[in-house]
PDB file of C-alpha atoms in Angstrom:
ATOM      1  CA  UNK A   1     237.266  95.262 127.579  1.00 68.00           C
ATOM      2  CA  UNK A   2     238.653  98.371 126.221  1.00 90.00           C
ATOM      3  CA  UNK A   3     236.191  99.135 123.365  1.00 88.00           C
ATOM      4  CA  UNK A   4     237.893 102.329 122.628  1.00 87.00           C
ATOM      5  CA  UNK A   5     241.328 100.861 122.125  1.00 91.00           C
ATOM      6  CA  UNK A   6     239.832  97.885 120.194  1.00 92.00           C
ATOM      7  CA  UNK A   7     238.379 100.374 117.650  1.00 88.00           C
ATOM      8  CA  UNK A   8     241.563 102.336 117.392  1.00 89.00           C
ATOM      9  CA  UNK A   9     243.652  99.133 116.756  1.00 89.00           C
ATOM     10  CA  UNK A  10     241.068  98.181 113.802  1.00 90.00           C
ATOM     11  CA  UNK A  11     241.210 101.783 112.428  1.00 89.00           C
ATOM     12  CA  UNK A  12     244.984 101.405 112.440  1.00 91.00           C
ATOM     13  CA  UNK A  13     244.958  97.823 110.819  1.00 90.00           C
ATOM     14  CA  UNK A  14     242.513  99.238 108.157  1.00 87.00           C
ATOM     15  CA  UNK A  15     245.124 101.853 107.309  1.00 89.00           C
ATOM     16  CA  UNK A  16     247.510  99.252 106.204  1.00 91.00           C
ATOM     17  CA  UNK A  17     244.914  96.575 104.997  1.00 91.00           C
ATOM     18  CA  UNK A  18     241.926  98.652 103.552  1.00 85.00           C
ATOM     19  CA  UNK A  19     240.690  95.750 101.452  1.00 87.00           C
ATOM     20  CA  UNK A  20     240.331  93.265 104.550  1.00 90.00           C
ATOM     21  CA  UNK A  21     236.401  92.766 104.694  1.00 89.00           C
ATOM     22  CA  UNK A  22     237.034  90.866 107.968  1.00 91.00           C
ATOM     23  CA  UNK A  23     238.676  93.944 109.572  1.00 93.00           C
ATOM     24  CA  UNK A  24     235.852  96.164 108.354  1.00 95.00           C
ATOM     25  CA  UNK A  25     233.265  93.612 109.769  1.00 94.00           C
ATOM     26  CA  UNK A  26     234.978  93.895 113.169  1.00 93.00           C
ATOM     27  CA  UNK A  27     234.913  97.904 113.140  1.00 93.00           C
ATOM     28  CA  UNK A  28     231.171  97.680 112.412  1.00 95.00           C
ATOM     29  CA  UNK A  29     230.737  94.985 115.083  1.00 94.00           C
ATOM     30  CA  UNK A  30     232.505  97.602 117.567  1.00 94.00           C
ATOM     31  CA  UNK A  31     230.318 100.423 116.868  1.00 92.00           C
ATOM     32  CA  UNK A  32     227.542 101.019 119.418  1.00 90.00           C
ATOM     33  CA  UNK A  33     225.280 103.144 117.744  1.00 92.00           C
ATOM     34  CA  UNK A  34     223.041 102.947 114.470  1.00 94.00           C
ATOM     35  CA  UNK A  35     224.428 106.027 112.991  1.00 95.00           C
ATOM     36  CA  UNK A  36     227.933 105.121 113.765  1.00 94.00           C
ATOM     37  CA  UNK A  37     227.330 101.262 112.576  1.00 95.00           C
ATOM     38  CA  UNK A  38     225.585 102.672 109.340  1.00 96.00           C
ATOM     39  CA  UNK A  39     228.639 105.023 108.558  1.00 95.00           C
ATOM     40  CA  UNK A  40     231.165 102.336 109.061  1.00 94.00           C
ATOM     41  CA  UNK A  41     229.020 100.094 107.048  1.00 96.00           C
ATOM     42  CA  UNK A  42     228.950 102.380 104.145  1.00 96.00           C
ATOM     43  CA  UNK A  43     232.386 103.023 104.035  1.00 95.00           C
ATOM     44  CA  UNK A  44     233.285  99.153 104.194  1.00 96.00           C
ATOM     45  CA  UNK A  45     231.062  98.223 101.385  1.00 95.00           C
ATOM     46  CA  UNK A  46     232.529 100.941  99.177  1.00 95.00           C
ATOM     47  CA  UNK A  47     236.175  99.966 100.129  1.00 95.00           C
ATOM     48  CA  UNK A  48     235.304  96.154  99.620  1.00 95.00           C
ATOM     49  CA  UNK A  49     232.235  95.742  97.936  1.00 96.00           C
ATOM     50  CA  UNK A  50     232.480  91.952  97.445  1.00 97.00           C
ATOM     51  CA  UNK A  51     233.154  91.129 101.097  1.00 96.00           C
ATOM     52  CA  UNK A  52     230.641  88.871 102.398  1.00 96.00           C
ATOM     53  CA  UNK A  53     231.696  89.654 105.971  1.00 97.00           C
ATOM     54  CA  UNK A  54     230.805  93.115 105.413  1.00 97.00           C
ATOM     55  CA  UNK A  55     227.350  92.366 103.857  1.00 98.00           C
ATOM     56  CA  UNK A  56     226.556  89.714 106.730  1.00 97.00           C
ATOM     57  CA  UNK A  57     227.402  92.723 109.200  1.00 97.00           C
ATOM     58  CA  UNK A  58     224.884  94.673 107.165  1.00 97.00           C
ATOM     59  CA  UNK A  59     222.290  91.985 107.671  1.00 98.00           C
ATOM     60  CA  UNK A  60     223.191  91.786 111.369  1.00 97.00           C
ATOM     61  CA  UNK A  61     222.344  95.550 111.791  1.00 96.00           C
ATOM     62  CA  UNK A  62     219.004  95.236 110.038  1.00 96.00           C
ATOM     63  CA  UNK A  63     217.930  92.182 112.332  1.00 97.00           C
ATOM     64  CA  UNK A  64     219.112  93.771 115.658  1.00 96.00           C
ATOM     65  CA  UNK A  65     215.867  94.461 117.505  1.00 96.00           C
ATOM     66  CA  UNK A  66     217.295  96.986 119.471  1.00 94.00           C
ATOM     67  CA  UNK A  67     218.160  99.127 116.314  1.00 94.00           C
ATOM     68  CA  UNK A  68     216.113 101.665 114.474  1.00 91.00           C
ATOM     69  CA  UNK A  69     217.760 100.008 111.220  1.00 93.00           C
ATOM     70  CA  UNK A  70     215.595  96.882 111.896  1.00 95.00           C
ATOM     71  CA  UNK A  71     214.288  96.000 108.276  1.00 95.00           C
ATOM     72  CA  UNK A  72     214.222  92.295 107.384  1.00 96.00           C
ATOM     73  CA  UNK A  73     213.956  93.041 103.620  1.00 95.00           C
ATOM     74  CA  UNK A  74     217.192  94.863 103.616  1.00 96.00           C
ATOM     75  CA  UNK A  75     218.622  92.030 105.739  1.00 98.00           C
ATOM     76  CA  UNK A  76     217.573  89.541 103.108  1.00 97.00           C
ATOM     77  CA  UNK A  77     219.522  91.468 100.552  1.00 98.00           C
ATOM     78  CA  UNK A  78     222.536  91.986 102.417  1.00 98.00           C
ATOM     79  CA  UNK A  79     222.543  88.215 103.181  1.00 98.00           C
ATOM     80  CA  UNK A  80     221.949  87.478  99.547  1.00 97.00           C
ATOM     81  CA  UNK A  81     224.849  89.527  98.603  1.00 98.00           C
ATOM     82  CA  UNK A  82     226.913  88.120 101.500  1.00 98.00           C
ATOM     83  CA  UNK A  83     226.320  84.436 100.317  1.00 98.00           C
ATOM     84  CA  UNK A  84     226.897  85.429  96.621  1.00 97.00           C
ATOM     85  CA  UNK A  85     230.244  87.188  97.224  1.00 97.00           C
ATOM     86  CA  UNK A  86     231.724  84.824 100.207  1.00 97.00           C
ATOM     87  CA  UNK A  87     229.945  81.605 100.188  1.00 97.00           C
ATOM     88  CA  UNK A  88     232.496  79.926 102.595  1.00 97.00           C
ATOM     89  CA  UNK A  89     231.597  82.409 105.427  1.00 97.00           C
ATOM     90  CA  UNK A  90     229.299  80.215 107.449  1.00 97.00           C
ATOM     91  CA  UNK A  91     227.890  83.151 109.782  1.00 97.00           C
ATOM     92  CA  UNK A  92     225.851  84.237 106.483  1.00 98.00           C
ATOM     93  CA  UNK A  93     223.989  81.010 106.801  1.00 98.00           C
ATOM     94  CA  UNK A  94     223.442  81.103 110.378  1.00 98.00           C
ATOM     95  CA  UNK A  95     221.885  84.645 110.046  1.00 98.00           C
ATOM     96  CA  UNK A  96     220.003  83.365 107.043  1.00 98.00           C
ATOM     97  CA  UNK A  97     218.351  80.625 109.387  1.00 97.00           C
ATOM     98  CA  UNK A  98     217.543  83.496 111.891  1.00 97.00           C
ATOM     99  CA  UNK A  99     215.902  85.753 108.864  1.00 97.00           C
ATOM    100  CA  UNK A 100     213.865  82.639 107.940  1.00 96.00           C
ATOM    101  CA  UNK A 101     212.646  82.434 111.461  1.00 96.00           C
ATOM    102  CA  UNK A 102     212.021  86.100 111.943  1.00 96.00           C
ATOM    103  CA  UNK A 103     209.966  86.268 108.515  1.00 95.00           C
ATOM    104  CA  UNK A 104     208.176  83.107 108.731  1.00 95.00           C
ATOM    105  CA  UNK A 105     208.096  81.485 112.106  1.00 93.00           C
ATOM    106  CA  UNK A 106     209.366  78.162 113.180  1.00 92.00           C
ATOM    107  CA  UNK A 107     206.497  76.218 111.212  1.00 94.00           C
ATOM    108  CA  UNK A 108     206.977  77.830 107.833  1.00 95.00           C
ATOM    109  CA  UNK A 109     210.515  78.761 107.703  1.00 95.00           C
ATOM    110  CA  UNK A 110     212.258  77.136 104.816  1.00 95.00           C
ATOM    111  CA  UNK A 111     215.542  75.336 106.561  1.00 95.00           C
ATOM    112  CA  UNK A 112     215.522  72.963 103.563  1.00 95.00           C
ATOM    113  CA  UNK A 113     216.400  76.029 101.037  1.00 95.00           C
ATOM    114  CA  UNK A 114     218.945  77.307 103.329  1.00 96.00           C
ATOM    115  CA  UNK A 115     220.309  74.006 103.879  1.00 96.00           C
ATOM    116  CA  UNK A 116     220.753  73.308 100.044  1.00 96.00           C
ATOM    117  CA  UNK A 117     222.496  76.428  99.348  1.00 96.00           C
ATOM    118  CA  UNK A 118     224.758  76.043 102.346  1.00 96.00           C
ATOM    119  CA  UNK A 119     225.578  72.434 101.472  1.00 95.00           C
ATOM    120  CA  UNK A 120     226.644  73.352  97.811  1.00 95.00           C
ATOM    121  CA  UNK A 121     228.738  76.520  99.384  1.00 95.00           C
ATOM    122  CA  UNK A 122     230.546  74.442 101.737  1.00 93.00           C
ATOM    123  CA  UNK A 123     231.346  77.103 104.482  1.00 96.00           C
ATOM    124  CA  UNK A 124     234.358  76.636 106.715  1.00 93.00           C
ATOM    125  CA  UNK A 125     234.775  79.748 108.956  1.00 95.00           C
ATOM    126  CA  UNK A 126     233.193  82.415 110.896  1.00 95.00           C
ATOM    127  CA  UNK A 127     232.745  82.830 114.594  1.00 95.00           C
ATOM    128  CA  UNK A 128     229.137  81.807 114.631  1.00 95.00           C
ATOM    129  CA  UNK A 129     229.629  78.790 112.439  1.00 97.00           C
ATOM    130  CA  UNK A 130     232.379  77.614 114.784  1.00 95.00           C
ATOM    131  CA  UNK A 131     230.453  78.189 117.721  1.00 95.00           C
ATOM    132  CA  UNK A 132     227.863  75.709 116.258  1.00 96.00           C
ATOM    133  CA  UNK A 133     230.325  73.279 115.197  1.00 95.00           C
ATOM    134  CA  UNK A 134     230.564  71.098 118.179  1.00 92.00           C
ATOM    135  CA  UNK A 135     233.443  69.039 117.009  1.00 91.00           C
ATOM    136  CA  UNK A 136     235.794  69.064 113.873  1.00 88.00           C
ATOM    137  CA  UNK A 137     234.286  65.874 112.240  1.00 92.00           C
ATOM    138  CA  UNK A 138     230.731  67.476 111.885  1.00 93.00           C
ATOM    139  CA  UNK A 139     229.756  68.135 108.329  1.00 93.00           C
ATOM    140  CA  UNK A 140     227.874  71.108 107.011  1.00 95.00           C
ATOM    141  CA  UNK A 141     224.557  69.677 107.405  1.00 95.00           C
ATOM    142  CA  UNK A 142     224.716  68.845 111.163  1.00 96.00           C
ATOM    143  CA  UNK A 143     226.397  72.292 112.019  1.00 96.00           C
ATOM    144  CA  UNK A 144     223.715  73.919 110.216  1.00 95.00           C
ATOM    145  CA  UNK A 145     221.132  71.980 112.478  1.00 95.00           C
ATOM    146  CA  UNK A 146     222.986  72.871 115.819  1.00 97.00           C
ATOM    147  CA  UNK A 147     222.911  76.500 114.429  1.00 97.00           C
ATOM    148  CA  UNK A 148     219.137  76.102 113.880  1.00 95.00           C
ATOM    149  CA  UNK A 149     218.772  74.964 117.695  1.00 96.00           C
ATOM    150  CA  UNK A 150     221.022  77.877 118.862  1.00 96.00           C
ATOM    151  CA  UNK A 151     219.081  80.476 116.890  1.00 97.00           C
ATOM    152  CA  UNK A 152     215.673  79.154 117.865  1.00 96.00           C
ATOM    153  CA  UNK A 153     216.583  79.308 121.722  1.00 96.00           C
ATOM    154  CA  UNK A 154     218.013  82.806 121.367  1.00 96.00           C
ATOM    155  CA  UNK A 155     214.923  84.024 119.328  1.00 96.00           C
ATOM    156  CA  UNK A 156     212.728  82.303 121.930  1.00 95.00           C
ATOM    157  CA  UNK A 157     214.753  83.986 124.935  1.00 96.00           C
ATOM    158  CA  UNK A 158     214.475  87.527 123.173  1.00 96.00           C
ATOM    159  CA  UNK A 159     210.943  86.859 121.936  1.00 95.00           C
ATOM    160  CA  UNK A 160     209.453  90.124 123.299  1.00 95.00           C
ATOM    161  CA  UNK A 161     212.123  92.215 121.699  1.00 95.00           C
ATOM    162  CA  UNK A 162     211.714  90.756 118.460  1.00 96.00           C
ATOM    163  CA  UNK A 163     207.626  90.969 118.413  1.00 94.00           C
ATOM    164  CA  UNK A 164     208.182  94.687 119.404  1.00 94.00           C
ATOM    165  CA  UNK A 165     210.604  95.519 116.644  1.00 95.00           C
ATOM    166  CA  UNK A 166     208.655  93.517 114.036  1.00 93.00           C
ATOM    167  CA  UNK A 167     205.603  95.485 115.276  1.00 93.00           C
ATOM    168  CA  UNK A 168     207.432  98.907 114.628  1.00 91.00           C
ATOM    169  CA  UNK A 169     209.037  97.566 111.375  1.00 89.00           C
ATOM    170  CA  UNK A 170     205.412  96.829 110.141  1.00 87.00           C
ATOM    171  CA  UNK A 171     204.078 100.138 111.176  1.00 86.00           C
ATOM    172  CA  UNK A 172     206.734 101.953 109.491  1.00 82.00           C
ATOM    173  CA  UNK A 173     206.556 100.137 106.426  1.00 80.00           C
ATOM    174  CA  UNK A 174     202.797 100.846 106.221  1.00 79.00           C
ATOM    175  CA  UNK A 175     203.237 104.283 106.875  1.00 80.00           C
ATOM    176  CA  UNK A 176     205.748 104.643 104.148  1.00 75.00           C
ATOM    177  CA  UNK A 177     203.259 102.696 101.689  1.00 75.00           C
ATOM    178  CA  UNK A 178     200.509 105.057 102.732  1.00 76.00           C
ATOM    179  CA  UNK A 179     202.854 108.117 101.951  1.00 77.00           C
ATOM    180  CA  UNK A 180     203.912 106.629  98.417  1.00 74.00           C
ATOM    181  CA  UNK A 181     200.127 106.171  97.317  1.00 74.00           C
ATOM    182  CA  UNK A 182     199.122 109.813  98.803  1.00 63.00           C
TER     183      UNK A 182
END
C-alpha cells in the first residue's frame, strides 16, 4: 500500500471533519515512529477528548512491545477513558483483555471483570471486534471469548518480544522510582 497517500487522505478528511475520532485513530495507526504517533495522539485527544477510538489507540501505543512508549499503567488509563467515553467500541474490550494478560498472565487475568463491563456496554463495532465475531448471530460474551483466544495466540506468538518489553519497562520504572526517592 501507499502509506504516504493514506496519510494525506486522512489529513485532508480531518480538515473537513476535525471532530471525527475514527479519522484521528486511523491517522495514529498510519504513523510509523513513536514520536509521530505521540504527536498525532496529543492533537487527537485535544481535538476530540471524548473519543474512545482515540484513547484506544493511545492504549495500543503503550502496549506495542516494539515501542519506547511501552507502559502498561498508561495503557490501562487510556483504556479506561476509551471505555467510559465510547463503550460501544468493541476494540477497547479486546485491548483490555490483552492488557489483563500482559499484567497478570493467563492464570490470574480477571476475564470475568472485563466480561461484566463488556456485556453491560454492548459493544457493536471496531475492526478487532468484527474480526473476533465469527458470525452475526454471536453475542457479546461469545465474541469476547473468541477475542480471548485470538489475543492469547498473538501474545504466545510474540512472547519473547513482550517479555523483553516488560523487563525494559520494569527497569525504567525502577530507575524512575529511585530518582524520585533520591
